[in-house]
Coordinates of C-alpha atoms in Angstrom, one line a residue:
Chain A
M21 CA -20.6 9.4 0.9
M22 CA -20.0 10.2 -2.8
E23 CA -23.3 9.5 -4.3
T24 CA -25.1 9.7 -7.7
G25 CA -28.7 10.7 -7.8
R26 CA -30.9 10.4 -10.8
V27 CA -33.4 13.2 -11.4
V28 CA -37.0 12.2 -11.1
L29 CA -38.6 15.6 -11.3
S30 CA -37.5 19.2 -11.7
E31 CA -40.0 22.0 -11.9
D32 CA -40.8 25.4 -10.6
A33 CA -42.7 25.1 -7.4
A34 CA -43.5 28.8 -7.3
P35 CA -42.0 31.8 -9.1
G36 CA -38.3 31.7 -8.4
V37 CA -38.5 28.5 -6.4
G38 CA -37.3 25.2 -7.7
L39 CA -38.4 21.7 -6.7
L40 CA -35.9 18.9 -7.5
V41 CA -36.6 15.3 -6.8
F42 CA -33.9 12.7 -7.3
H43 CA -33.6 9.0 -6.8
S44 CA -30.9 7.7 -4.5
P45 CA -31.4 4.7 -2.3
E46 CA -28.2 5.5 -0.4
V47 CA -29.0 9.2 0.4
A48 CA -32.6 8.3 1.2
R49 CA -31.4 5.5 3.6
D50 CA -28.9 7.7 5.4
Y51 CA -31.0 10.9 5.5
R52 CA -32.0 12.2 8.9
P53 CA -34.0 15.4 9.3
G54 CA -31.7 18.4 9.1
S55 CA -29.0 16.8 6.9
F56 CA -27.9 18.2 3.7
V57 CA -26.3 17.2 0.4
H58 CA -23.4 19.0 -1.2
L59 CA -24.1 19.1 -4.9
R60 CA -21.9 19.7 -7.9
T61 CA -24.1 22.2 -9.8
G62 CA -22.4 22.3 -13.2
D63 CA -19.8 20.4 -15.2
S64 CA -16.5 19.2 -13.8
A65 CA -15.0 22.7 -14.1
T66 CA -17.3 23.9 -11.3
V67 CA -15.1 24.9 -8.4
L68 CA -17.5 25.0 -5.5
R69 CA -20.4 22.7 -4.7
R70 CA -23.6 24.0 -3.3
P71 CA -25.2 22.8 0.0
F72 CA -28.9 22.0 0.0
S73 CA -31.0 21.0 3.0
I74 CA -33.0 17.9 2.2
A75 CA -36.6 18.8 2.5
R76 CA -37.9 15.3 2.8
V77 CA -37.5 11.8 1.6
R78 CA -40.2 9.7 -0.1
G79 CA -39.2 6.1 -0.4
E80 CA -35.9 6.2 -2.2
D81 CA -36.6 9.7 -3.7
V82 CA -35.1 12.8 -2.1
V83 CA -36.7 16.2 -2.3
L84 CA -34.9 19.5 -2.5
L85 CA -36.5 23.0 -2.5
Y86 CA -34.3 25.9 -3.4
R87 CA -34.5 29.5 -4.4
I88 CA -33.2 30.1 -7.9
I89 CA -30.6 32.8 -7.3
G90 CA -27.6 32.2 -9.5
S91 CA -25.7 30.0 -12.0
G92 CA -25.7 27.0 -9.7
T93 CA -29.4 27.0 -9.1
E94 CA -30.2 27.8 -12.7
W95 CA -28.2 24.7 -13.6
M96 CA -30.3 22.7 -11.2
R97 CA -33.5 24.1 -12.7
A98 CA -32.4 22.9 -16.1
R99 CA -32.1 19.3 -15.0
R100 CA -34.4 16.8 -16.6
P101 CA -35.6 13.4 -15.5
G102 CA -32.8 10.8 -15.9
D103 CA -30.0 13.4 -15.5
E104 CA -27.4 12.4 -13.0
L105 CA -26.4 14.5 -10.0
D106 CA -23.0 14.2 -8.3
M107 CA -23.2 14.8 -4.5
M108 CA -21.6 14.3 -1.2
G109 CA -23.9 13.4 1.6
P110 CA -26.0 13.3 3.5
L111 CA -23.8 15.5 5.7
G112 CA -24.1 17.5 8.9
T113 CA -25.4 17.3 12.4
V114 CA -29.1 16.7 12.4
F115 CA -32.2 17.6 14.5
R116 CA -32.4 15.8 17.8
L117 CA -35.9 14.4 17.9
R118 CA -37.2 15.5 21.3
E119 CA -39.0 12.7 23.1
R120 CA -42.1 13.2 25.2
A121 CA -43.0 16.7 24.0
S122 CA -46.5 17.8 24.9
R123 CA -46.3 20.3 22.1
T124 CA -44.1 20.7 19.0
L125 CA -43.7 24.1 17.3
L126 CA -42.1 24.3 13.9
V127 CA -41.1 27.8 12.9
G128 CA -40.1 28.4 9.4
G129 CA -38.9 31.5 7.5
G130 CA -39.6 31.4 3.8
L131 CA -38.1 28.7 1.8
G132 CA -35.7 28.1 4.6
M133 CA -38.4 26.1 6.2
A134 CA -37.7 23.1 3.9
P135 CA -36.0 20.8 6.4
L136 CA -39.0 21.2 8.7
L137 CA -41.1 19.1 6.3
G138 CA -39.1 15.9 6.8
L139 CA -38.6 16.7 10.4
A140 CA -42.4 16.9 10.9
E141 CA -42.8 13.5 9.2
A142 CA -40.0 11.9 11.4
L143 CA -41.5 13.3 14.6
R144 CA -44.9 12.0 13.7
H145 CA -43.5 8.6 12.7
A146 CA -41.7 8.4 16.1
G147 CA -44.8 9.4 18.0
Y148 CA -43.0 12.2 19.7
V149 CA -44.9 15.3 18.8
G150 CA -47.9 15.8 21.0
E151 CA -49.8 18.7 19.5
M152 CA -47.9 20.0 16.4
E153 CA -48.2 23.5 15.1
A154 CA -46.4 25.0 12.2
L155 CA -45.7 28.7 11.8
L156 CA -44.4 30.2 8.6
G157 CA -43.2 33.7 7.9
I158 CA -43.2 34.9 4.3
R159 CA -43.2 38.3 2.6
S160 CA -46.7 38.3 1.3
Q161 CA -49.6 36.0 0.7
G162 CA -48.5 35.5 -2.9
D163 CA -45.3 33.8 -1.7
V164 CA -47.2 30.7 -0.4
F165 CA -45.5 27.8 -2.0
G166 CA -47.4 25.3 -4.2
P167 CA -49.1 22.2 -2.9
A168 CA -46.3 20.1 -4.4
L169 CA -44.1 21.1 -1.6
T170 CA -46.1 19.9 1.3
E171 CA -48.1 17.1 -0.4
G172 CA -48.5 14.2 2.0
V173 CA -47.1 16.2 4.9
D174 CA -50.0 16.8 7.3
L175 CA -49.2 20.3 8.4
E176 CA -51.4 23.3 8.6
W177 CA -49.2 26.4 8.4
Q178 CA -50.2 29.4 10.4
L179 CA -49.0 32.3 8.2
A180 CA -47.3 35.5 9.1
T181 CA -46.8 38.0 6.3
D182 CA -44.4 41.0 6.4
D183 CA -46.9 43.1 4.4
G184 CA -50.0 41.9 6.2
S185 CA -51.6 40.5 3.0
G186 CA -52.4 37.2 4.7
G187 CA -52.5 35.7 8.2
F188 CA -50.7 37.5 11.0
H189 CA -49.2 40.9 10.1
G190 CA -45.6 40.6 11.1
N191 CA -42.8 38.0 11.1
A192 CA -42.6 34.4 12.2
A193 CA -40.9 35.3 15.5
Q194 CA -43.5 37.8 16.5
L195 CA -46.2 35.2 15.7
L196 CA -44.3 32.7 17.8
A197 CA -44.1 35.1 20.7
R198 CA -47.9 35.7 20.6
R199 CA -48.5 31.9 20.5
L200 CA -46.2 31.3 23.4
D201 CA -47.9 34.0 25.5
A202 CA -51.2 32.4 24.8
L203 CA -49.9 29.0 25.9
A204 CA -48.4 30.4 29.0
A205 CA -51.7 32.1 29.8
S206 CA -53.4 28.7 29.5
G207 CA -50.9 27.3 32.0
E208 CA -49.0 25.0 29.7
D209 CA -45.7 23.7 31.1
P210 CA -42.9 25.3 29.0
S211 CA -40.5 22.4 29.7
T212 CA -42.6 20.0 27.7
I213 CA -42.6 22.2 24.5
A214 CA -40.1 21.5 21.7
I215 CA -39.4 24.1 19.2
Y216 CA -37.6 23.6 15.9
S217 CA -36.8 26.5 13.5
A218 CA -35.3 26.9 10.1
G219 CA -34.9 30.0 8.0
P220 CA -32.7 33.1 7.6
E221 CA -30.3 33.9 10.4
P222 CA -32.0 37.1 11.6
M223 CA -35.3 35.2 12.0
L224 CA -33.5 32.4 13.9
E225 CA -31.8 34.9 16.2
A226 CA -35.2 36.6 16.9
V227 CA -36.7 33.2 17.6
A228 CA -33.8 32.4 19.9
R229 CA -34.3 35.6 21.9
I230 CA -37.9 34.8 22.4
C231 CA -37.2 31.2 23.5
E232 CA -34.2 31.7 25.7
P233 CA -35.7 33.8 28.6
R234 CA -38.6 31.4 28.6
G235 CA -36.3 28.4 29.0
L236 CA -37.6 26.7 25.9
D237 CA -35.9 23.9 24.1
L238 CA -35.0 25.3 20.7
Q239 CA -33.0 23.8 17.8
V240 CA -32.2 25.9 14.8
S241 CA -31.0 24.9 11.3
M242 CA -28.5 27.5 9.9
E243 CA -27.4 28.3 6.4
A244 CA -24.0 29.5 5.2
H245 CA -21.7 29.7 2.2
M246 CA -19.6 26.6 2.2
A247 CA -16.6 25.2 0.3
C248 CA -15.6 21.8 1.6
G249 CA -18.8 20.7 3.4
V250 CA -16.9 18.4 5.8
G251 CA -15.3 20.8 8.4
A252 CA -11.9 21.3 6.8
C253 CA -11.9 24.8 5.4
R254 CA -13.8 27.0 7.9
A255 CA -15.6 29.0 5.2
C256 CA -18.8 28.4 7.1
G257 CA -17.6 28.9 10.7
I258 CA -20.3 31.4 11.6
V259 CA -21.7 30.2 14.9
P260 CA -19.9 31.4 18.0
W261 CA -20.1 29.1 21.0
K262 CA -20.8 30.1 24.5
D263 CA -18.1 27.6 25.4
E264 CA -14.9 29.6 25.3
S265 CA -12.7 26.6 24.6
R266 CA -14.3 26.5 21.1
I267 CA -14.4 29.3 18.5
H268 CA -17.1 28.8 15.9
G269 CA -19.5 26.1 15.1
R270 CA -19.0 25.0 11.6
V271 CA -22.4 25.0 9.9
C272 CA -21.3 22.0 7.8
K273 CA -20.1 19.8 10.7
E274 CA -21.4 20.8 14.1
G275 CA -24.4 22.1 12.2
P276 CA -26.4 22.9 10.3
V277 CA -28.6 22.1 13.3
F278 CA -27.6 23.8 16.5
D279 CA -29.0 23.8 20.0
A280 CA -29.9 27.5 20.3
S281 CA -28.9 27.7 24.0
E282 CA -25.2 27.0 23.1
I283 CA -24.8 29.9 20.7
L284 CA -23.7 33.5 21.5
W285 CA -26.3 35.1 19.3
D286 CA -25.0 38.6 19.6
Q287 CA -21.7 37.5 18.0
V288 CA -23.1 35.7 15.0
T289 CA -21.5 37.5 12.1
I290 CA -23.4 36.3 9.1
Chain B
M4 CA 6.9 -4.9 -15.9
S5 CA 6.1 -4.1 -12.2
A6 CA 4.0 -1.1 -11.2
P7 CA 6.1 2.1 -11.3
S8 CA 7.2 3.5 -8.0
L9 CA 5.5 6.7 -7.0
R10 CA 8.0 7.4 -4.2
V11 CA 9.8 10.7 -4.3
D12 CA 12.6 12.1 -2.2
F13 CA 11.7 15.4 -0.7
G14 CA 14.7 16.6 1.4
K15 CA 15.0 14.3 4.3
F16 CA 11.7 12.7 3.6
Q17 CA 10.8 9.9 1.3
L18 CA 7.2 10.5 0.4
R19 CA 4.8 7.6 -0.5
N20 CA 3.9 9.7 -3.6
P21 CA 4.2 13.3 -4.6
L22 CA 0.6 14.2 -3.6
L23 CA 0.0 16.3 -0.5
A24 CA -3.2 18.0 0.6
A25 CA -2.7 21.7 0.9
S26 CA -3.0 24.0 3.9
G27 CA -6.4 25.4 4.5
A28 CA -8.2 22.8 2.4
F29 CA -7.6 19.8 4.6
G30 CA -8.3 20.9 8.2
Y31 CA -6.0 19.0 10.6
G32 CA -6.0 15.8 8.5
A33 CA -9.1 13.9 9.7
E34 CA -11.9 15.9 8.2
Y35 CA -12.0 14.1 4.9
R36 CA -11.7 10.7 6.5
E37 CA -14.9 9.4 4.9
F38 CA -13.6 10.3 1.4
I39 CA -9.8 10.1 1.5
D40 CA -7.6 7.4 2.9
N41 CA -4.5 9.2 4.3
A42 CA -2.5 6.0 3.9
T43 CA -2.6 6.5 0.1
I44 CA -1.2 10.1 0.0
G45 CA 2.2 11.5 0.6
G46 CA 1.2 13.9 3.3
F47 CA -0.8 17.0 4.2
V48 CA -0.2 20.5 5.5
T49 CA -2.4 21.6 8.4
K50 CA -4.6 24.6 8.4
S51 CA -2.3 27.5 9.5
V52 CA -1.9 27.9 13.2
T53 CA -1.4 31.4 14.7
P54 CA 0.2 32.5 18.0
Q55 CA -3.2 33.6 19.5
P56 CA -6.7 32.3 18.8
R57 CA -8.4 34.0 15.8
R58 CA -12.1 34.2 15.2
G59 CA -11.6 34.7 11.4
N60 CA -13.1 37.2 9.1
P61 CA -16.8 38.2 8.6
H62 CA -18.9 36.3 6.1
P63 CA -19.1 35.6 3.2
R64 CA -15.6 34.2 3.3
V65 CA -15.7 32.3 0.0
A66 CA -17.0 33.1 -3.5
E67 CA -16.9 31.3 -6.8
T68 CA -15.2 32.9 -9.8
P69 CA -14.6 31.5 -13.3
A70 CA -12.5 28.4 -12.8
G71 CA -11.6 29.6 -9.3
M72 CA -12.6 30.7 -5.9
L73 CA -11.9 33.6 -3.7
N74 CA -11.4 33.2 0.0
S75 CA -10.8 35.4 3.0
I76 CA -11.3 32.9 5.9
G77 CA -9.0 35.0 8.2
L78 CA -6.9 32.1 9.7
E79 CA -9.7 31.0 12.1
N80 CA -8.1 28.7 14.7
L81 CA -7.7 28.3 18.4
G82 CA -4.0 29.3 18.6
I83 CA -0.8 27.3 18.8
D84 CA -1.0 26.4 22.4
H85 CA -4.4 24.8 22.1
F86 CA -3.4 23.2 18.8
L87 CA -0.2 21.6 20.2
A88 CA -2.0 20.3 23.2
H89 CA -5.2 19.0 21.6
E90 CA -4.9 18.6 17.8
W91 CA -1.3 17.8 17.2
P92 CA -1.3 14.4 19.0
E93 CA -4.1 13.4 16.7
V94 CA -2.4 14.7 13.6
L95 CA 0.7 12.6 14.4
K96 CA -1.5 9.4 14.2
E97 CA -2.2 10.0 10.5
P98 CA -0.5 7.5 8.3
C99 CA 1.4 10.0 6.1
V100 CA 3.7 12.9 6.6
P101 CA 2.0 15.8 8.4
I102 CA 3.4 19.3 7.9
L103 CA 2.6 22.0 10.4
S104 CA 1.7 25.3 8.9
V105 CA 2.4 28.4 11.0
A106 CA 1.3 32.0 10.3
A107 CA 2.1 35.1 12.3
Y108 CA 2.0 38.9 12.3
S109 CA 5.6 39.7 13.4
P110 CA 9.0 38.0 13.1
D111 CA 9.0 37.3 16.8
E112 CA 5.8 35.4 16.6
Y113 CA 7.1 33.1 13.9
V114 CA 10.1 32.4 16.0
E115 CA 8.0 31.8 19.1
M116 CA 5.8 29.3 17.2
C117 CA 8.8 27.4 15.9
A118 CA 10.2 27.2 19.4
K119 CA 6.8 25.9 20.8
A120 CA 6.6 23.3 18.0
Q121 CA 10.1 22.1 18.7
A122 CA 9.3 21.8 22.4
A123 CA 6.1 19.9 21.7
G124 CA 8.0 17.2 19.9
G125 CA 7.2 15.2 16.9
V126 CA 7.1 18.1 14.5
Q127 CA 9.2 17.0 11.6
A128 CA 8.3 19.6 9.0
I129 CA 7.0 23.2 9.3
E130 CA 5.6 25.2 6.4
V131 CA 6.0 28.9 7.1
N132 CA 3.1 30.7 5.7
L133 CA 4.6 34.1 4.9
S134 CA 1.5 35.7 3.4
C135 CA 0.2 37.5 6.4
P136 CA 0.5 41.3 6.7
N137 CA 3.4 42.5 8.9
V138 CA 1.5 44.6 11.5
K139 CA 4.7 46.3 12.6
E140 CA 5.7 47.3 9.1
G141 CA 2.5 49.0 7.9
G142 CA 0.8 45.8 6.9
R143 CA 3.1 44.9 4.1
T144 CA 3.2 41.1 3.5
F145 CA 6.4 39.5 4.9
G146 CA 6.5 37.3 2.0
A147 CA 6.9 40.1 -0.5
D148 CA 10.2 41.2 1.0
P149 CA 13.2 38.9 0.4
G150 CA 15.1 40.5 3.3
A151 CA 12.3 39.9 5.7
V152 CA 11.9 36.3 4.5
E153 CA 15.6 35.6 4.9
A154 CA 15.5 37.1 8.4
I155 CA 12.5 35.1 9.5
L156 CA 13.8 31.9 8.2
R157 CA 17.2 32.5 9.8
R158 CA 15.7 33.0 13.2
C159 CA 13.3 30.1 12.8
R160 CA 16.2 27.9 11.8
Q161 CA 17.8 28.5 15.2
E162 CA 14.7 27.4 17.1
T163 CA 13.9 24.1 15.4
D164 CA 15.5 21.2 13.7
A165 CA 12.3 20.6 11.8
F166 CA 12.4 20.7 8.0
L167 CA 11.5 24.3 7.2
I168 CA 9.5 24.9 4.1
A169 CA 8.9 28.6 3.1
K170 CA 5.6 29.1 1.4
L171 CA 5.9 31.8 -1.2
T172 CA 3.4 34.4 -2.2
P173 CA 2.8 35.0 -5.9
N174 CA 2.1 38.7 -5.2
A175 CA 5.9 39.4 -5.5
D176 CA 8.9 38.2 -7.5
P177 CA 9.1 34.6 -6.4
V178 CA 12.6 34.1 -7.6
A179 CA 13.9 36.9 -5.3
I180 CA 11.8 35.6 -2.4
A181 CA 13.0 32.0 -3.0
Q182 CA 16.6 33.2 -2.9
G183 CA 15.9 35.0 0.4
A184 CA 14.4 31.9 1.9
E185 CA 17.3 29.8 0.8
A186 CA 19.8 32.3 2.2
G187 CA 17.9 32.2 5.5
G188 CA 18.3 28.5 5.8
A189 CA 15.0 27.1 4.4
D190 CA 15.1 23.4 3.6
G191 CA 12.4 23.6 1.0
L192 CA 10.0 25.8 -0.8
S193 CA 6.3 25.6 -1.6
L194 CA 4.5 27.9 -4.1
I195 CA 2.2 29.5 -4.9
N196 CA 0.0 30.8 -2.1
T197 CA -3.2 32.5 -3.4
L198 CA -3.2 35.5 -5.7
L199 CA -4.8 38.7 -4.5
G200 CA -8.2 38.9 -6.1
M201 CA -11.6 40.5 -6.0
G202 CA -15.1 40.0 -7.3
I203 CA -18.1 42.4 -7.2
D204 CA -21.8 41.7 -7.1
V205 CA -22.9 44.3 -9.6
E206 CA -26.6 44.3 -8.6
R207 CA -25.8 45.0 -4.9
R208 CA -22.6 46.9 -5.8
R209 CA -20.7 45.1 -3.1
P210 CA -17.7 42.9 -3.1
L211 CA -18.4 39.1 -3.2
L212 CA -16.3 38.7 0.0
A213 CA -17.1 40.6 3.2
M214 CA -13.4 41.6 3.4
G215 CA -13.5 43.1 -0.1
M216 CA -10.5 41.2 -1.4
G217 CA -9.2 37.8 -0.9
G218 CA -7.0 35.0 -2.2
L219 CA -7.7 33.5 -5.6
S220 CA -7.1 29.7 -6.1
G221 CA -8.3 27.0 -8.4
P222 CA -7.6 26.2 -12.0
A223 CA -7.6 29.9 -13.0
V224 CA -4.2 30.3 -11.3
K225 CA -2.5 27.2 -12.5
P226 CA -0.6 28.7 -15.5
V227 CA 0.7 31.4 -13.3
A228 CA 1.7 28.9 -10.6
L229 CA 3.4 26.7 -13.1
A230 CA 5.5 29.5 -14.6
M231 CA 6.5 30.5 -11.1
V232 CA 7.4 27.0 -10.1
Y233 CA 9.4 26.6 -13.3
R234 CA 11.4 29.8 -12.7
V235 CA 12.0 29.1 -9.0
C236 CA 13.1 25.5 -9.8
R237 CA 15.7 26.9 -12.2
S238 CA 17.0 29.4 -9.6
T239 CA 17.4 27.3 -6.5
S240 CA 18.8 24.0 -5.3
L241 CA 16.0 23.5 -2.7
P242 CA 13.3 21.0 -3.3
V243 CA 10.1 22.6 -4.4
I244 CA 6.4 21.8 -3.8
G245 CA 4.2 23.0 -6.6
I246 CA 0.8 24.4 -5.6
G247 CA -1.8 26.3 -7.6
G248 CA -5.0 25.1 -9.3
I249 CA -3.9 21.4 -9.5
A250 CA -7.1 19.5 -10.3
T251 CA -6.1 16.6 -12.6
W252 CA -3.3 14.1 -12.9
Q253 CA -2.1 16.0 -16.0
D254 CA -1.7 19.0 -13.8
V255 CA 0.4 17.0 -11.4
V256 CA 2.7 15.8 -14.3
E257 CA 3.0 19.4 -15.5
F258 CA 4.4 20.5 -12.2
L259 CA 6.7 17.6 -11.9
L260 CA 8.1 18.2 -15.4
A261 CA 8.6 21.8 -14.5
G262 CA 10.8 20.7 -11.6
A263 CA 8.6 20.3 -8.5
R264 CA 9.3 17.3 -6.4
A265 CA 5.9 17.2 -4.9
V266 CA 2.6 19.0 -5.3
Q267 CA -0.2 20.2 -3.0
V268 CA -3.8 20.0 -3.9
G269 CA -6.3 22.3 -2.2
T270 CA -9.3 23.8 -4.0
A271 CA -9.8 20.8 -6.2
L272 CA -10.8 18.7 -3.1
F273 CA -13.9 20.9 -2.5
S274 CA -15.5 19.9 -5.8
N275 CA -13.9 16.5 -6.0
P276 CA -12.8 14.8 -2.8
L277 CA -11.7 11.9 -4.8
A278 CA -9.2 14.0 -6.8
L279 CA -6.1 12.7 -5.0
A280 CA -7.0 9.1 -5.7
E281 CA -7.7 9.9 -9.3
M282 CA -4.4 11.6 -9.6
I283 CA -2.5 8.6 -8.1
D284 CA -4.1 6.4 -10.7
G285 CA -3.5 8.8 -13.5
I286 CA 0.3 9.4 -12.8
T287 CA 0.7 5.6 -12.4
D288 CA -0.8 5.0 -15.8
Y289 CA 1.2 7.9 -17.3
C290 CA 4.5 6.3 -16.0
V291 CA 3.5 3.0 -17.4
R292 CA 2.7 4.5 -20.8
H293 CA 5.9 6.4 -21.0
G294 CA 8.1 3.6 -19.7
H295 CA 9.1 5.1 -16.4
D296 CA 9.9 2.8 -13.4
S297 CA 9.8 5.7 -11.0
V298 CA 7.9 9.0 -10.9
E299 CA 11.2 10.5 -9.9
E300 CA 12.2 10.3 -13.6
L301 CA 9.6 12.9 -14.4
I302 CA 10.9 15.6 -12.1
G303 CA 12.4 18.4 -14.1
A304 CA 12.2 16.3 -17.2
L305 CA 10.7 19.0 -19.4
S306 CA 12.1 18.7 -22.9
E307 CA 13.4 22.2 -23.3
G308 CA 15.0 22.0 -26.7
D309 CA 15.2 25.4 -28.2
L310 CA 13.4 27.0 -25.3
I311 CA 14.1 30.7 -25.0
T312 CA 16.2 31.4 -22.0
E313 CA 14.6 33.1 -19.0
G314 CA 16.4 36.4 -19.4
K315 CA 14.6 37.1 -22.6
Y316 CA 11.2 36.9 -20.8
E317 CA 12.2 39.5 -18.3
K318 CA 12.6 42.5 -20.7

């Protein structure tokens, strides 16, 4: 579970967005859609690791997409081919691949959509998807990520932009609601639809509030600040359960993927 | 020459080695199973348990600072009743010494928890986390008041025959607090808990932690911790566990030389889950190089020579 990755590629995928590919046969082998790696981003004096969802795996190469927001991600951006990465992982509870879905909807928010790429590949590979649609909410048309991100993943994103500069004018949850209304009007059985969502918490909550009254099967991938990454410290305990015998789901352990129907969304505190 | 013994006496315990995992960093002992073999360490302290369930603090609860981290987790846990019924039986199966950490918001609650632990059976050692605010005394930390520490320990002492370890805050005079704990009947001391700290995001003009302030840990606090351990060891006859920014085997040796009989490692595990194993190898090698048959020979073995006596620091 302590692994070393060797950097294959590190580049800017878009302004402020890093793409890092590293070689690790072990991480690639143990990867399941939704899992994450806990990276040491800096020298041995770095006190906290940083968790990153694995976007996808190609052969023995592992792909990470990240927003460059601070010293840790600046360090990642400065990696060069051949550099070594120290990581724990893959960690976390992963997406359950829903069998026999007539329709699969992937709902992403910005760069948070990363784990949906590998999920789409795994669902296709397993033959579970039925019709697959991918909805992506971004701020504006200019935020569309480079082709490097989705190369080889056969997904056509339906865009929603906050500023209306491209696609649907609104957010991903609103676009989803519109799409679900259309499916309902056409008589599609909601029990055969599988929905997977990844992105910022407010978006996931909005998606959950759309799916819950319709009785739809929704899984969400959450993000949180972490320290240990293995469930010991409770820094990331942000997901309150409906089950009162438990307090919080730990994003690192019971998550990052949660079944949306098990969460008390109005008490999520992040 | 055979391999040096790492065994240390700590009160009524003989620990496999002086390395313990610290409260709050090690869950209930099983979380690091894929990285750490508990049969190789001396023991661990559970995450603190409280009288009632606590949902913990708002997020973010952790932030990185130079050579350190701030945390304000807020003692998230399901309460002692749930803990003793569900987690404690599993904790007892771990192949090292488990120490139960209790935290409370009034003296009565500390006493109540010690009584419940005693009734549950199998609790051999309790670390009393004295760093919570006393809600009945205007929120002042119990641990900053030697009289309060003495009173709490004295009452806990009457409820349990477990080995009682008082965990001292660095946000007060540790020598005075240590003397209070000893007078109250503590069997051992552990120090330091985290230092009160704060960080601010200057762009957003908001604290890094949702709670504003929190506890600083990590290598940044180690010299402070070492000085406090050194002073406390010279002022008490109780066995002391050194805590605070220990990240390497050299750090462990420093605390042993300063007088600690054992150490706890917390924050270092987050960046390096293999830290405890590396420390075991490192102190073994150190003992060999320095011709020690037993790590016990290091405890308090600081060469003090012409060291200026403590009184002169105080002025």
